[in-house]
XYZ file of C-alpha atoms in Angstrom:
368
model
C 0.000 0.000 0.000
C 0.897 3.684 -0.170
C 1.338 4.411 3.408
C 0.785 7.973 4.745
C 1.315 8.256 8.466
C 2.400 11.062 11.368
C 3.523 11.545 14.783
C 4.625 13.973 17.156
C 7.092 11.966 19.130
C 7.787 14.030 22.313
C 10.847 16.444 21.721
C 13.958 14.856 24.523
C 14.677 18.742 25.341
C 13.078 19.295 29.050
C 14.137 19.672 32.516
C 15.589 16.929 34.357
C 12.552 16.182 36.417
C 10.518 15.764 32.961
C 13.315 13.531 31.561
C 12.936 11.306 34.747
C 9.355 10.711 33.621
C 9.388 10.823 29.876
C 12.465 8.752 29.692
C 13.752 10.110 26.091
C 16.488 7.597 25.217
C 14.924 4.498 26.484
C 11.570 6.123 23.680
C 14.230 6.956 21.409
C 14.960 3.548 20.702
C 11.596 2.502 20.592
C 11.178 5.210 18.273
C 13.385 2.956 15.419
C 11.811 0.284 15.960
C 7.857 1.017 15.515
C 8.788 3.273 12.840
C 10.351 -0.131 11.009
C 7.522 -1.640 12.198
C 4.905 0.545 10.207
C 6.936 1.039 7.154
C 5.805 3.925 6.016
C 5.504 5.165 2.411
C 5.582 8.482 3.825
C 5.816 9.653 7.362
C 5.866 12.700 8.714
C 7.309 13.504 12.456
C 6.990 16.274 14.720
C 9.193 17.859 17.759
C 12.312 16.148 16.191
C 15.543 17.396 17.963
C 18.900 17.171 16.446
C 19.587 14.281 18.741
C 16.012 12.208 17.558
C 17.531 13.575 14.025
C 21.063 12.066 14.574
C 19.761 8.793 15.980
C 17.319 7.852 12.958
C 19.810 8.822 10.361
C 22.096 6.352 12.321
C 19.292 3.678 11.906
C 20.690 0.995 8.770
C 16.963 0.900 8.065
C 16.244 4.383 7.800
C 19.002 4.845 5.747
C 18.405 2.047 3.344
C 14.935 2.812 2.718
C 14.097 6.423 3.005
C 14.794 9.817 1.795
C 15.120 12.480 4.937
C 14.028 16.038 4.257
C 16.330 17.707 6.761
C 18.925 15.668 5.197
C 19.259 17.540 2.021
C 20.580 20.663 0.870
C 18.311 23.665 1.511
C 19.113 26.522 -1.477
C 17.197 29.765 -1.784
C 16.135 32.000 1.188
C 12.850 33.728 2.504
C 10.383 32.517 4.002
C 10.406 29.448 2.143
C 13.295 26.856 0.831
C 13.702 25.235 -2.277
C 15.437 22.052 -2.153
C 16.944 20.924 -5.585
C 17.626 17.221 -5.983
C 17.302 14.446 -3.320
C 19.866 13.476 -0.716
C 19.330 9.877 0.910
C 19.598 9.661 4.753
C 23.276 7.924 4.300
C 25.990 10.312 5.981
C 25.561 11.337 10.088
C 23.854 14.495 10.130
C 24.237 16.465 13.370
C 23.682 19.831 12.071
C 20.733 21.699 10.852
C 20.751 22.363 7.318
C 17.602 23.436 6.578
C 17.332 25.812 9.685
C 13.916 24.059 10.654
C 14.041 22.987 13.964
C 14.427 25.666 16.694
C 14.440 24.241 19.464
C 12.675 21.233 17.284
C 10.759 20.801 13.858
C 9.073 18.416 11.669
C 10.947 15.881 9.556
C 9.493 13.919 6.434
C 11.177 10.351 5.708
C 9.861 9.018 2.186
C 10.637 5.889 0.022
C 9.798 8.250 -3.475
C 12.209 10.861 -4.089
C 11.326 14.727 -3.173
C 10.973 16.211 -6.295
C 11.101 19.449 -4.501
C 10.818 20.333 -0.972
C 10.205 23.716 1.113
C 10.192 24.974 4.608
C 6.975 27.307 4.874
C 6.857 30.216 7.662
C 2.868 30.009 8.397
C 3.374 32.330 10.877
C 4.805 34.753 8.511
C 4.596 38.130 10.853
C 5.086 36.648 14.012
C 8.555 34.354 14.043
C 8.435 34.495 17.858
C 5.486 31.533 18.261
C 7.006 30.375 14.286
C 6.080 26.866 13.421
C 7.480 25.852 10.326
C 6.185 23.414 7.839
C 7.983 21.018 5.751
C 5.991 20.268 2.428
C 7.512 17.624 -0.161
C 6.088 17.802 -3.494
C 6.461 14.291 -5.215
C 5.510 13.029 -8.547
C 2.094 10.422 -8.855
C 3.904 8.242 -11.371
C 6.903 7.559 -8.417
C 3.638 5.744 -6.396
C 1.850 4.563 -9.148
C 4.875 2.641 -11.095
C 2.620 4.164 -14.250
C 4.177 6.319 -17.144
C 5.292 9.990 -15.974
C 1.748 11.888 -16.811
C 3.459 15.187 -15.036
C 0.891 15.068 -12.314
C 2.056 16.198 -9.190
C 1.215 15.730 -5.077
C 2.260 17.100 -1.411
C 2.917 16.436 1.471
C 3.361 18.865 4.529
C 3.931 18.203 8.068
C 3.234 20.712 10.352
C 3.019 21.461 14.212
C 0.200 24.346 15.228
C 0.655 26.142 18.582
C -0.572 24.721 21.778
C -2.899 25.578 24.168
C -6.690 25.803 24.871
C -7.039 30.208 24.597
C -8.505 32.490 22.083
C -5.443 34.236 21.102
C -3.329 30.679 20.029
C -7.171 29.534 18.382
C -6.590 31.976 16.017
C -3.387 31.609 15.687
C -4.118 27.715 14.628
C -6.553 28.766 12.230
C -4.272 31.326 10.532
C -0.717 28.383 10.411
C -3.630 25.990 8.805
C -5.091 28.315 6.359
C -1.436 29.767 5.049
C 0.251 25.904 4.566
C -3.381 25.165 2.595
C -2.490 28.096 0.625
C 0.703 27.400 -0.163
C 0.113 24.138 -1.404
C -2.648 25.290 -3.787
C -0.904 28.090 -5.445
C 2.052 26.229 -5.478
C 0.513 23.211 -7.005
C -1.830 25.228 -9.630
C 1.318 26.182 -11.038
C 2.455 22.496 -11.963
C 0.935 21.741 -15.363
C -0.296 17.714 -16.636
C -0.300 17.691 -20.181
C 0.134 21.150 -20.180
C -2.934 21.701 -18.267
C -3.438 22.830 -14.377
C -4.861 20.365 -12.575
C -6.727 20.520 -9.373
C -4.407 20.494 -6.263
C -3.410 16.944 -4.386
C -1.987 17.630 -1.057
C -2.141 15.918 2.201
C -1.817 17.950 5.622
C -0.748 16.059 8.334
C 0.621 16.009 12.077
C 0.111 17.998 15.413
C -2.416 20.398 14.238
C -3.241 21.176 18.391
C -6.828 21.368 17.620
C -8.258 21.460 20.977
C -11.470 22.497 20.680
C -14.153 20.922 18.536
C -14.997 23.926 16.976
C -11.569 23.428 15.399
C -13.277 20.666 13.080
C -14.448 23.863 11.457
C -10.727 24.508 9.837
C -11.159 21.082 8.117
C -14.384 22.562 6.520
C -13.202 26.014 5.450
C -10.177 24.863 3.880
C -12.116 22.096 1.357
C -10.469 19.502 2.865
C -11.125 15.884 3.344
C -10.707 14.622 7.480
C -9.250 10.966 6.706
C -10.452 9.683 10.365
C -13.415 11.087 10.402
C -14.204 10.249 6.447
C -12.877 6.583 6.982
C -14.221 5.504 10.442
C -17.839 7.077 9.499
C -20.212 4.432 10.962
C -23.854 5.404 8.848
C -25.621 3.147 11.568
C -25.230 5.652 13.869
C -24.339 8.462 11.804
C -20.948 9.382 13.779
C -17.075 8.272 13.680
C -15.314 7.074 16.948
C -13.865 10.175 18.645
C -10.328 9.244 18.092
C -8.339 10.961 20.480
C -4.342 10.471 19.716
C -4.038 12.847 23.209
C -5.599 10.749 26.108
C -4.647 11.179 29.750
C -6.869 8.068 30.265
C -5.170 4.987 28.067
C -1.594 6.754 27.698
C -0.505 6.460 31.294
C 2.822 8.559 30.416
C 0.702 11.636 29.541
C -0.797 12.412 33.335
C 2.730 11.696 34.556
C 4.537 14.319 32.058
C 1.775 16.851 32.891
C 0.857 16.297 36.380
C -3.076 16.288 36.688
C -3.994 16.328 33.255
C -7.391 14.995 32.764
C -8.036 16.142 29.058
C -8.499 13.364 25.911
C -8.078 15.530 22.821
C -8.044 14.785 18.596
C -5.291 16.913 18.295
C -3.352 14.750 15.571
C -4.690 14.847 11.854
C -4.358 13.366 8.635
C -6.243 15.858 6.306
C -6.081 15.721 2.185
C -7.931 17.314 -0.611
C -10.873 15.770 -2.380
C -8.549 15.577 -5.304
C -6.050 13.569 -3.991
C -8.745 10.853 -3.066
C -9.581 11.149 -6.631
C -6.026 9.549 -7.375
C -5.060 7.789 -4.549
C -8.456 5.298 -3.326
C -8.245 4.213 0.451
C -7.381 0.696 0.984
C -7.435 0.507 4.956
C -9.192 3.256 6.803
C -6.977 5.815 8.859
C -6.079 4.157 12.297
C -3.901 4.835 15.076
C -0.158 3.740 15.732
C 2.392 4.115 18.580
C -0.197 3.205 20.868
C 1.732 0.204 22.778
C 3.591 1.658 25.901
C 7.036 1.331 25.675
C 7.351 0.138 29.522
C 3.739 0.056 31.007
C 5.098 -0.612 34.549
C 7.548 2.587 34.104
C 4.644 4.344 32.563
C 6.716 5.052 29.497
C 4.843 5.497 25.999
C 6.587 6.335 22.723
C 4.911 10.066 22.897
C 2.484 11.865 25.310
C 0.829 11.618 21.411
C -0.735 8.582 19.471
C 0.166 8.850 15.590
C -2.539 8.439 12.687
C -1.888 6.022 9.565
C -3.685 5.832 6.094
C -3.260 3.025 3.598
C -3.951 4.250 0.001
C -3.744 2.632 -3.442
C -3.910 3.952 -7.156
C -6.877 4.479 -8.286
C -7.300 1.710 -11.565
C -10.157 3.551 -13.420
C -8.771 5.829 -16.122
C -9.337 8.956 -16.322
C -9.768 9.179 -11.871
C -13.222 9.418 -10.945
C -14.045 12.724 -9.152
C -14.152 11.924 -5.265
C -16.879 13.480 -3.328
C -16.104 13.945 0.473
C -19.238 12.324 2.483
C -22.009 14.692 3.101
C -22.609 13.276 6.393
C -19.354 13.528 7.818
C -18.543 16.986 6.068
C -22.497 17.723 8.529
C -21.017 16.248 11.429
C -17.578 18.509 11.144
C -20.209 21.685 10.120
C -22.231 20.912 13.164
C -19.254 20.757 15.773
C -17.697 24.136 13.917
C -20.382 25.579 15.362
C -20.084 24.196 19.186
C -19.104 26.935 21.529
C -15.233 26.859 22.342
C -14.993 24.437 25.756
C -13.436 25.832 28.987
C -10.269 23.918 29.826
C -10.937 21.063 32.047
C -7.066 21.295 33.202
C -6.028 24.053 34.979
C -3.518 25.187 38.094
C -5.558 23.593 40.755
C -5.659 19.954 38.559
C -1.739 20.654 38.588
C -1.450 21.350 42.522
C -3.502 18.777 43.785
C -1.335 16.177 42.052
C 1.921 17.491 43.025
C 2.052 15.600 46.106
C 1.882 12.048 43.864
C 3.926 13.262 41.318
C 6.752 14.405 44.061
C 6.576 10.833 45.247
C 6.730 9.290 41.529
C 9.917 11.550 40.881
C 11.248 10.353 43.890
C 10.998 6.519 42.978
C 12.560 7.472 39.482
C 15.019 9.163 41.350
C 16.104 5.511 42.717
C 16.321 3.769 39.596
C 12.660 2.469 39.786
């Protein structure tokens, strides 16, 4: 299958006493090896340090199977990068060519070669809360194994700002909009047969949508929601909630954040209707990195779950047209409209566990 997946995986950056809990070389490792384990056609990661970075392009198997983005040569300046050529992930990259990660970034590993690839400021006035994107344009015939008809797809992975508040809502909504945009305009301007064709693009990763009003963004930028759209049950006119940030079955994530109580869909996997008129779905989008690393330990690969899609070439010739399903496009209308939530987690969640967590850092402090 053509295999589109994400995940945040917990930057390895914080404080000692977070480090005691989060435990980021023993996830490190684990990292490798349920990344092998999914084999990815195309994966896109968030929060990657320079050390995650070093350590994967260390892996044999990442290097023998995938193309790196922050491995290759960034040329051209602005506020976006143009990178010319492809550069596998085979020397030991501790650097940071591409000037993406600051303190971290996101990272896309592919088994087709980048035709092109950019970094894309979506914050564009505001470089103090900047969250760059990284969006690989690749060509259709590279999946398809078909003749080179000059059609043209991409991929971005991109991290939104946190936090449940008006001020970073908007800012969410803005990051989301301006990545959509590039892709469009950038993809109008690729021509099939010497025509413009409708933009394919997939948006993927930590979008932080904490609110369910935030299901609104899928809506207003014509896009497809591969959870929702795939795990649509018509019986009872609904998908499963999904949440890839939940203090209740990831027993790391109410350790890292002492008190949280909060079970969020902030992870996506979001394309455009034309995309899923090239690409069919074989498998609908599920969740990965969901196995804790060390339950006992309460270490998980990331305070995050990551998403997955299995997708195959469409066979009938010319594509079919996709339409998005009316019902789930209602159900993402309906909760657009859902007054923003107050925060279930707040200071006095965070106090009243502090006596727990002060005796959890204290058995980590022992070895435990």
């Amino acid at each position: 299958p053509f295999r589109v997946s994400t995940l945040n995986v917990l930057a390895d950056i914080f404080p000692k006493p977070v480090e005691m809990v989060i435990q980021s070389p023993l996830r490190r490792q684990n990292h490798l090896e349920i990344i092998e384990k999914l084999d990815a056609t195309i994966l896109g990661l968030n929060e990657v340090t320079i050390t995650i970075l070093t350590q994967l392009l260390g892996s044999p198997f990442i290097q023998q199977n995938y193309y790196v983005s922050e491995a290759a040569v960034v040329s051209g300046g602005g506020t976006t990068s143009h990178v010319d050529g492809n550069t596998g992930a085979g020397s030991a990259m501790t650097t940071k060519p591409n000037g993406t990660f600051g303190p971290h970034g996101c990272l896309l590993l592919s088994k087709i070669p980048f035709q092109e690839l950019w970094v894309v400021d979506t914050t564009r006035d505001d470089r103090k809360n900047a969250r760059d994107a990284v969006v690989g344009v690749f060509k259709v015939s590279d999946v398809s194994g078909e003749k080179d008809g000059g059609e043209y797809f991409a991929v971005a992975s991109q991290h939104t700002l946190a936090y449940q508040n008006e001020i970073n809502y908007l800012k969410r909504k803005t990051q989301i909009a301006n990545i959509c945009d590039f892709m469009v305009s950038h993809l109008e301007k690729k021509k099939a047969g010497g025509h413009a064709t409708t933009p394919k693009f997939v948006l993927m990763g930590d979008l932080n949508m904490h609110y369910l009003s935030e299901d609104g963004f899928v809506v207003d930028n014509n896009l497809v929601d591969l959870w929702a759209e795939t795990n649509y049950d018509a019986t009872i006119d609904t998908f499963p909630v999904g949440y890839t940030y939940d203090s209740q079955t990831n027993g790391m994530v109410s350790h890292y954040v002492p008190g949280e109580n909060r079970r969020m869909r902030l992870d996506r996997i979001l394309c455009t209707p034309a995309l899923l008129s090239t690409f069919s779905v074989q498998a609908p989008c599920a969740m990965w990195a969901t196995d804790a690393v060390d339950e006992g330990r309460c270490v998980w690969p990331s305070d995050h779950y990551g998403l997955t899609i299995d997708l195959t070439t469409t066979t009938s010739s010319p594509a079919k047209e996709y339409t998005p399903n009316p019902a789930v496009k209602a159900l993402l209308q309906a909760n657009a409209k859902i007054p923003r939530e107050k925060p279930t987690y707040n200071m006095w969640k965070f106090a009243g566990a502090m006596p727990y967590h002060v005796w959890f850092l204290g058995k980590k402090a022992i070895g435990y």
